[in-house]
Amino acid sequence: MSDPSRPTHYAVVAYVRNSVGHFVEDLRRELYPAHGHLPAHVTVLPPRPLRGTEAEAKALLQQRLEKVETFQIQMGNVETFIPTTPTVFLRVAKHAHRFRELHEDLNVGPFHCAEQWPYMPHLTIVKMPGIEEAEEALASSRERWDRYAGLRTAQVVDFTFVRESTEQHWTDLATFPLQPRK
């Protein structure tokens, strides 16, 4: 259940809708079924309350993303944020700098937020309830990723502005297509 005293949180994400995204979603459902509904994505702006309206946030995204070209990312190793958080993820190994640049460019106006942790582009496999479960998920994820024979890349073609509707459930508010690469 959501905490009614906590402000609504928003984020900006790039969904990963190819074979690597399906791999992550299938693995997440297996490792932690309670989060099995979450789509694979790389977050450019982590969850935060807005410092303005949804309309102002959409306008900023429209203005800042209208000239951004599509790009391809490559996934690296399975890593973890243990002991900070019990999160297991695939690191964005190639073109992570594009996400870092966009994070800096978009973390202004209605989205401005002093981040709780340093921003690092990644594709979350699973966030577990505790460290012990995360360590087990890390070992299993590494083993599965080592055996994975599919693509390890993803094309970033758009970004989606999302709002937390209930704990661990998000609603897409607007999608901003990127420009085709010239």
Short mmCIF file of N, CA, C and O in Angstrom, two decimals, residues 55-135:
data_model
loop_
_atom_site.label_atom_id
_atom_site.label_comp_id
_atom_site.label_asym_id
_atom_site.label_seq_id
_atom_site.Cartn_x
_atom_site.Cartn_y
_atom_site.Cartn_z
N ALA A 55 2.14 18.94 -16.44
CA ALA A 55 2.20 19.66 -17.72
C ALA A 55 3.55 20.34 -17.91
O ALA A 55 4.13 20.30 -19.01
N GLU A 56 4.08 20.94 -16.85
CA GLU A 56 5.41 21.57 -16.94
C GLU A 56 6.49 20.53 -17.19
O GLU A 56 7.42 20.76 -17.97
N ALA A 57 6.36 19.39 -16.55
CA ALA A 57 7.33 18.31 -16.74
C ALA A 57 7.28 17.79 -18.17
O ALA A 57 8.33 17.59 -18.81
N LYS A 58 6.08 17.58 -18.71
CA LYS A 58 5.95 17.13 -20.10
C LYS A 58 6.53 18.15 -21.07
O LYS A 58 7.21 17.78 -22.03
N ALA A 59 6.28 19.43 -20.82
CA ALA A 59 6.81 20.48 -21.70
C ALA A 59 8.34 20.48 -21.69
O ALA A 59 8.98 20.62 -22.73
N LEU A 60 8.93 20.30 -20.52
CA LEU A 60 10.38 20.25 -20.43
C LEU A 60 10.93 19.06 -21.20
O LEU A 60 11.90 19.18 -21.96
N LEU A 61 10.31 17.89 -21.04
CA LEU A 61 10.75 16.70 -21.76
C LEU A 61 10.63 16.90 -23.27
O LEU A 61 11.54 16.54 -24.03
N GLN A 62 9.51 17.45 -23.71
CA GLN A 62 9.30 17.70 -25.13
C GLN A 62 10.41 18.59 -25.68
O GLN A 62 11.02 18.29 -26.70
N GLN A 63 10.71 19.66 -24.97
CA GLN A 63 11.71 20.63 -25.41
C GLN A 63 13.12 20.04 -25.38
O GLN A 63 13.89 20.21 -26.32
N ARG A 64 13.46 19.31 -24.34
CA ARG A 64 14.82 18.79 -24.18
C ARG A 64 15.10 17.54 -25.01
O ARG A 64 16.25 17.26 -25.32
N LEU A 65 14.06 16.77 -25.34
CA LEU A 65 14.27 15.51 -26.07
C LEU A 65 14.01 15.62 -27.57
O LEU A 65 14.33 14.69 -28.30
N GLU A 66 13.46 16.75 -28.04
CA GLU A 66 13.04 16.83 -29.44
C GLU A 66 14.17 16.66 -30.45
O GLU A 66 13.93 16.24 -31.57
N LYS A 67 15.42 16.95 -30.08
CA LYS A 67 16.53 16.83 -31.03
C LYS A 67 17.47 15.67 -30.69
O LYS A 67 18.46 15.47 -31.35
N VAL A 68 17.13 14.91 -29.65
CA VAL A 68 17.97 13.77 -29.27
C VAL A 68 17.74 12.64 -30.27
O VAL A 68 16.61 12.30 -30.60
N GLU A 69 18.86 12.07 -30.75
CA GLU A 69 18.78 10.97 -31.71
C GLU A 69 18.76 9.62 -30.99
O GLU A 69 19.29 9.49 -29.88
N THR A 70 18.17 8.64 -31.65
CA THR A 70 18.17 7.28 -31.13
C THR A 70 19.62 6.81 -30.95
O THR A 70 20.52 7.32 -31.63
N PHE A 71 19.83 5.88 -30.06
CA PHE A 71 21.17 5.33 -29.86
C PHE A 71 21.05 3.91 -29.33
O PHE A 71 20.00 3.50 -28.86
N GLN A 72 22.15 3.18 -29.46
CA GLN A 72 22.16 1.79 -29.02
C GLN A 72 23.03 1.67 -27.78
O GLN A 72 24.09 2.28 -27.70
N ILE A 73 22.55 0.88 -26.83
CA ILE A 73 23.34 0.60 -25.64
C ILE A 73 23.72 -0.88 -25.64
O ILE A 73 23.05 -1.70 -26.28
N GLN A 74 24.78 -1.19 -24.94
CA GLN A 74 25.19 -2.58 -24.77
C GLN A 74 25.23 -2.89 -23.27
O GLN A 74 25.75 -2.08 -22.49
N MET A 75 24.70 -4.03 -22.91
CA MET A 75 24.68 -4.44 -21.52
C MET A 75 25.99 -5.12 -21.17
O MET A 75 26.52 -5.90 -21.94
N GLY A 76 26.47 -4.82 -19.96
CA GLY A 76 27.70 -5.42 -19.45
C GLY A 76 27.40 -6.52 -18.47
O GLY A 76 26.46 -7.30 -18.65
N ASN A 77 28.18 -6.55 -17.42
CA ASN A 77 28.08 -7.62 -16.42
C ASN A 77 26.88 -7.44 -15.50
O ASN A 77 26.35 -6.35 -15.35
N VAL A 78 26.52 -8.54 -14.85
CA VAL A 78 25.54 -8.51 -13.77
C VAL A 78 26.27 -8.00 -12.53
O VAL A 78 27.33 -8.52 -12.17
N GLU A 79 25.71 -6.96 -11.92
CA GLU A 79 26.31 -6.36 -10.74
C GLU A 79 25.24 -6.13 -9.68
O GLU A 79 24.07 -6.45 -9.89
N THR A 80 25.65 -5.54 -8.56
CA THR A 80 24.71 -5.28 -7.48
C THR A 80 25.07 -3.98 -6.77
O THR A 80 26.22 -3.55 -6.83
N PHE A 81 24.08 -3.40 -6.11
CA PHE A 81 24.30 -2.22 -5.28
C PHE A 81 24.44 -2.60 -3.80
O PHE A 81 24.43 -1.74 -2.94
N ILE A 82 24.55 -3.90 -3.50
CA ILE A 82 24.77 -4.36 -2.13
C ILE A 82 26.05 -3.71 -1.63
O ILE A 82 27.04 -3.70 -2.35
N PRO A 83 26.11 -3.17 -0.43
CA PRO A 83 25.13 -3.23 0.65
C PRO A 83 24.18 -2.04 0.68
O PRO A 83 23.31 -1.97 1.56
N THR A 84 24.33 -1.09 -0.27
CA THR A 84 23.48 0.10 -0.25
C THR A 84 22.02 -0.25 -0.43
O THR A 84 21.16 0.21 0.31
N THR A 85 21.72 -1.02 -1.47
CA THR A 85 20.36 -1.53 -1.68
C THR A 85 20.47 -2.97 -2.18
O THR A 85 21.46 -3.32 -2.84
N PRO A 86 19.47 -3.81 -1.94
CA PRO A 86 19.51 -5.21 -2.37
C PRO A 86 19.08 -5.35 -3.84
O PRO A 86 18.17 -6.11 -4.16
N THR A 87 19.75 -4.61 -4.72
CA THR A 87 19.38 -4.56 -6.13
C THR A 87 20.42 -5.28 -6.98
O THR A 87 21.62 -5.09 -6.79
N VAL A 88 19.94 -6.09 -7.92
CA VAL A 88 20.79 -6.81 -8.88
C VAL A 88 20.45 -6.25 -10.26
O VAL A 88 19.28 -6.07 -10.59
N PHE A 89 21.47 -5.97 -11.06
CA PHE A 89 21.23 -5.29 -12.34
C PHE A 89 22.27 -5.64 -13.38
O PHE A 89 23.34 -6.17 -13.07
N LEU A 90 21.93 -5.31 -14.64
CA LEU A 90 22.89 -5.34 -15.75
C LEU A 90 23.40 -3.92 -15.92
O LEU A 90 22.62 -2.98 -16.06
N ARG A 91 24.70 -3.77 -15.91
CA ARG A 91 25.30 -2.45 -16.10
C ARG A 91 25.23 -2.08 -17.58
O ARG A 91 25.41 -2.92 -18.45
N VAL A 92 24.92 -0.83 -17.87
CA VAL A 92 25.00 -0.33 -19.25
C VAL A 92 26.48 -0.09 -19.51
O VAL A 92 27.10 0.78 -18.89
N ALA A 93 27.06 -0.90 -20.40
CA ALA A 93 28.50 -0.87 -20.63
C ALA A 93 28.89 0.06 -21.77
O ALA A 93 29.96 0.67 -21.74
N LYS A 94 28.06 0.17 -22.79
CA LYS A 94 28.38 1.01 -23.93
C LYS A 94 27.31 2.07 -24.09
O LYS A 94 26.12 1.76 -24.09
N HIS A 95 27.72 3.30 -24.20
CA HIS A 95 26.86 4.48 -24.36
C HIS A 95 26.14 4.87 -23.08
O HIS A 95 25.14 5.58 -23.12
N ALA A 96 26.67 4.42 -21.94
CA ALA A 96 26.13 4.87 -20.66
C ALA A 96 26.27 6.38 -20.54
O ALA A 96 25.44 7.04 -19.89
N HIS A 97 27.29 6.94 -21.18
CA HIS A 97 27.50 8.40 -21.12
C HIS A 97 26.30 9.16 -21.68
O HIS A 97 25.98 10.25 -21.21
N ARG A 98 25.59 8.58 -22.64
CA ARG A 98 24.40 9.23 -23.19
C ARG A 98 23.33 9.38 -22.11
O ARG A 98 22.67 10.41 -22.00
N PHE A 99 23.15 8.33 -21.31
CA PHE A 99 22.18 8.40 -20.20
C PHE A 99 22.64 9.41 -19.16
O PHE A 99 21.83 10.17 -18.63
N ARG A 100 23.94 9.43 -18.84
CA ARG A 100 24.43 10.39 -17.85
C ARG A 100 24.22 11.82 -18.33
O ARG A 100 23.80 12.70 -17.57
N GLU A 101 24.49 12.08 -19.61
CA GLU A 101 24.28 13.43 -20.17
C GLU A 101 22.81 13.81 -20.12
O GLU A 101 22.47 14.94 -19.74
N LEU A 102 21.93 12.88 -20.48
CA LEU A 102 20.49 13.16 -20.43
C LEU A 102 20.02 13.35 -18.99
O LEU A 102 19.18 14.21 -18.73
N HIS A 103 20.57 12.58 -18.07
CA HIS A 103 20.21 12.74 -16.67
C HIS A 103 20.54 14.17 -16.21
O HIS A 103 19.71 14.83 -15.59
N GLU A 104 21.72 14.64 -16.54
CA GLU A 104 22.11 16.01 -16.16
C GLU A 104 21.23 17.05 -16.84
O GLU A 104 20.84 18.04 -16.23
N ASP A 105 20.91 16.82 -18.12
CA ASP A 105 20.12 17.79 -18.88
C ASP A 105 18.67 17.85 -18.40
O ASP A 105 18.04 18.91 -18.47
N LEU A 106 18.13 16.72 -17.93
CA LEU A 106 16.72 16.67 -17.53
C LEU A 106 16.49 16.91 -16.04
O LEU A 106 15.36 17.18 -15.63
N ASN A 107 17.52 16.85 -15.24
CA ASN A 107 17.37 17.01 -13.79
C ASN A 107 17.34 18.51 -13.45
O ASN A 107 18.16 19.02 -12.69
N VAL A 108 16.37 19.20 -14.02
CA VAL A 108 16.20 20.65 -13.84
C VAL A 108 14.71 20.97 -13.71
O VAL A 108 13.86 20.12 -13.96
N GLY A 109 14.41 22.21 -13.34
CA GLY A 109 13.02 22.67 -13.28
C GLY A 109 12.14 21.74 -12.47
O GLY A 109 12.47 21.41 -11.33
N PRO A 110 11.04 21.25 -13.07
CA PRO A 110 10.11 20.42 -12.32
C PRO A 110 10.71 19.07 -11.89
O PRO A 110 10.20 18.44 -10.98
N PHE A 111 11.80 18.66 -12.55
CA PHE A 111 12.43 17.38 -12.21
C PHE A 111 13.62 17.52 -11.26
O PHE A 111 14.19 16.52 -10.85
N HIS A 112 14.00 18.74 -10.93
CA HIS A 112 15.22 18.91 -10.13
C HIS A 112 15.13 18.15 -8.82
O HIS A 112 14.15 18.23 -8.09
N CYS A 113 16.20 17.39 -8.55
CA CYS A 113 16.25 16.58 -7.35
C CYS A 113 17.71 16.33 -7.00
O CYS A 113 18.52 16.02 -7.88
N ALA A 114 18.04 16.48 -5.74
CA ALA A 114 19.36 16.07 -5.26
C ALA A 114 19.28 14.55 -5.09
O ALA A 114 18.56 14.05 -4.22
N GLU A 115 19.98 13.83 -5.94
CA GLU A 115 19.88 12.38 -5.94
C GLU A 115 20.37 11.78 -4.63
O GLU A 115 21.35 12.25 -4.05
N GLN A 116 19.71 10.73 -4.20
CA GLN A 116 20.09 10.03 -2.98
C GLN A 116 21.42 9.30 -3.17
O GLN A 116 22.21 9.19 -2.24
N TRP A 117 21.64 8.78 -4.38
CA TRP A 117 22.87 8.05 -4.71
C TRP A 117 23.40 8.57 -6.04
O TRP A 117 22.63 9.11 -6.85
N PRO A 118 24.69 8.37 -6.32
CA PRO A 118 25.22 8.77 -7.63
C PRO A 118 24.46 8.04 -8.74
O PRO A 118 24.14 6.86 -8.61
N TYR A 119 24.19 8.75 -9.83
CA TYR A 119 23.44 8.16 -10.95
C TYR A 119 24.34 7.20 -11.73
O TYR A 119 25.46 7.56 -12.10
N MET A 120 23.84 5.99 -11.97
CA MET A 120 24.54 5.01 -12.78
C MET A 120 23.53 4.29 -13.67
O MET A 120 22.63 3.62 -13.16
N PRO A 121 23.67 4.44 -14.98
CA PRO A 121 22.72 3.76 -15.88
C PRO A 121 22.81 2.24 -15.73
O PRO A 121 23.90 1.67 -15.77
N HIS A 122 21.66 1.62 -15.57
CA HIS A 122 21.60 0.17 -15.41
C HIS A 122 20.20 -0.33 -15.74
O HIS A 122 19.25 0.43 -15.75
N LEU A 123 20.13 -1.61 -15.98
CA LEU A 123 18.87 -2.30 -16.23
C LEU A 123 18.64 -3.23 -15.04
O LEU A 123 19.33 -4.24 -14.88
N THR A 124 17.71 -2.85 -14.17
CA THR A 124 17.46 -3.64 -12.96
C THR A 124 16.90 -5.01 -13.32
O THR A 124 15.94 -5.11 -14.09
N ILE A 125 17.52 -6.02 -12.77
CA ILE A 125 16.96 -7.37 -12.88
C ILE A 125 15.94 -7.54 -11.76
O ILE A 125 14.80 -7.90 -12.01
N VAL A 126 16.37 -7.25 -10.53
CA VAL A 126 15.46 -7.43 -9.40
C VAL A 126 15.96 -6.62 -8.20
O VAL A 126 17.15 -6.46 -8.00
N LYS A 127 15.00 -6.09 -7.45
CA LYS A 127 15.30 -5.49 -6.15
C LYS A 127 14.63 -6.39 -5.13
O LYS A 127 13.40 -6.51 -5.08
N MET A 128 15.46 -7.04 -4.33
CA MET A 128 14.98 -8.03 -3.38
C MET A 128 14.64 -7.38 -2.03
O MET A 128 15.07 -6.26 -1.77
N PRO A 129 13.91 -8.09 -1.16
CA PRO A 129 13.56 -7.53 0.14
C PRO A 129 14.77 -7.37 1.07
O PRO A 129 14.77 -6.50 1.94
N GLY A 130 15.81 -8.21 0.90
CA GLY A 130 16.95 -8.14 1.80
C GLY A 130 18.25 -8.52 1.12
O GLY A 130 18.26 -9.01 -0.01
N ILE A 131 19.35 -8.30 1.82
CA ILE A 131 20.69 -8.54 1.28
C ILE A 131 20.92 -10.02 0.96
O ILE A 131 21.45 -10.36 -0.09
N GLU A 132 20.51 -10.91 1.86
CA GLU A 132 20.73 -12.34 1.64
C GLU A 132 20.03 -12.81 0.36
O GLU A 132 20.62 -13.52 -0.46
N GLU A 133 18.78 -12.40 0.18
CA GLU A 133 18.05 -12.78 -1.04
C GLU A 133 18.72 -12.17 -2.27
O GLU A 133 18.77 -12.80 -3.32
N ALA A 134 19.22 -10.95 -2.14
CA ALA A 134 19.89 -10.29 -3.27
C ALA A 134 21.18 -11.02 -3.65
O ALA A 134 21.50 -11.15 -4.83
N GLU A 135 21.91 -11.51 -2.66
CA GLU A 135 23.14 -12.26 -2.95
C GLU A 135 22.83 -13.54 -3.69
O GLU A 135 23.54 -13.92 -4.62
#
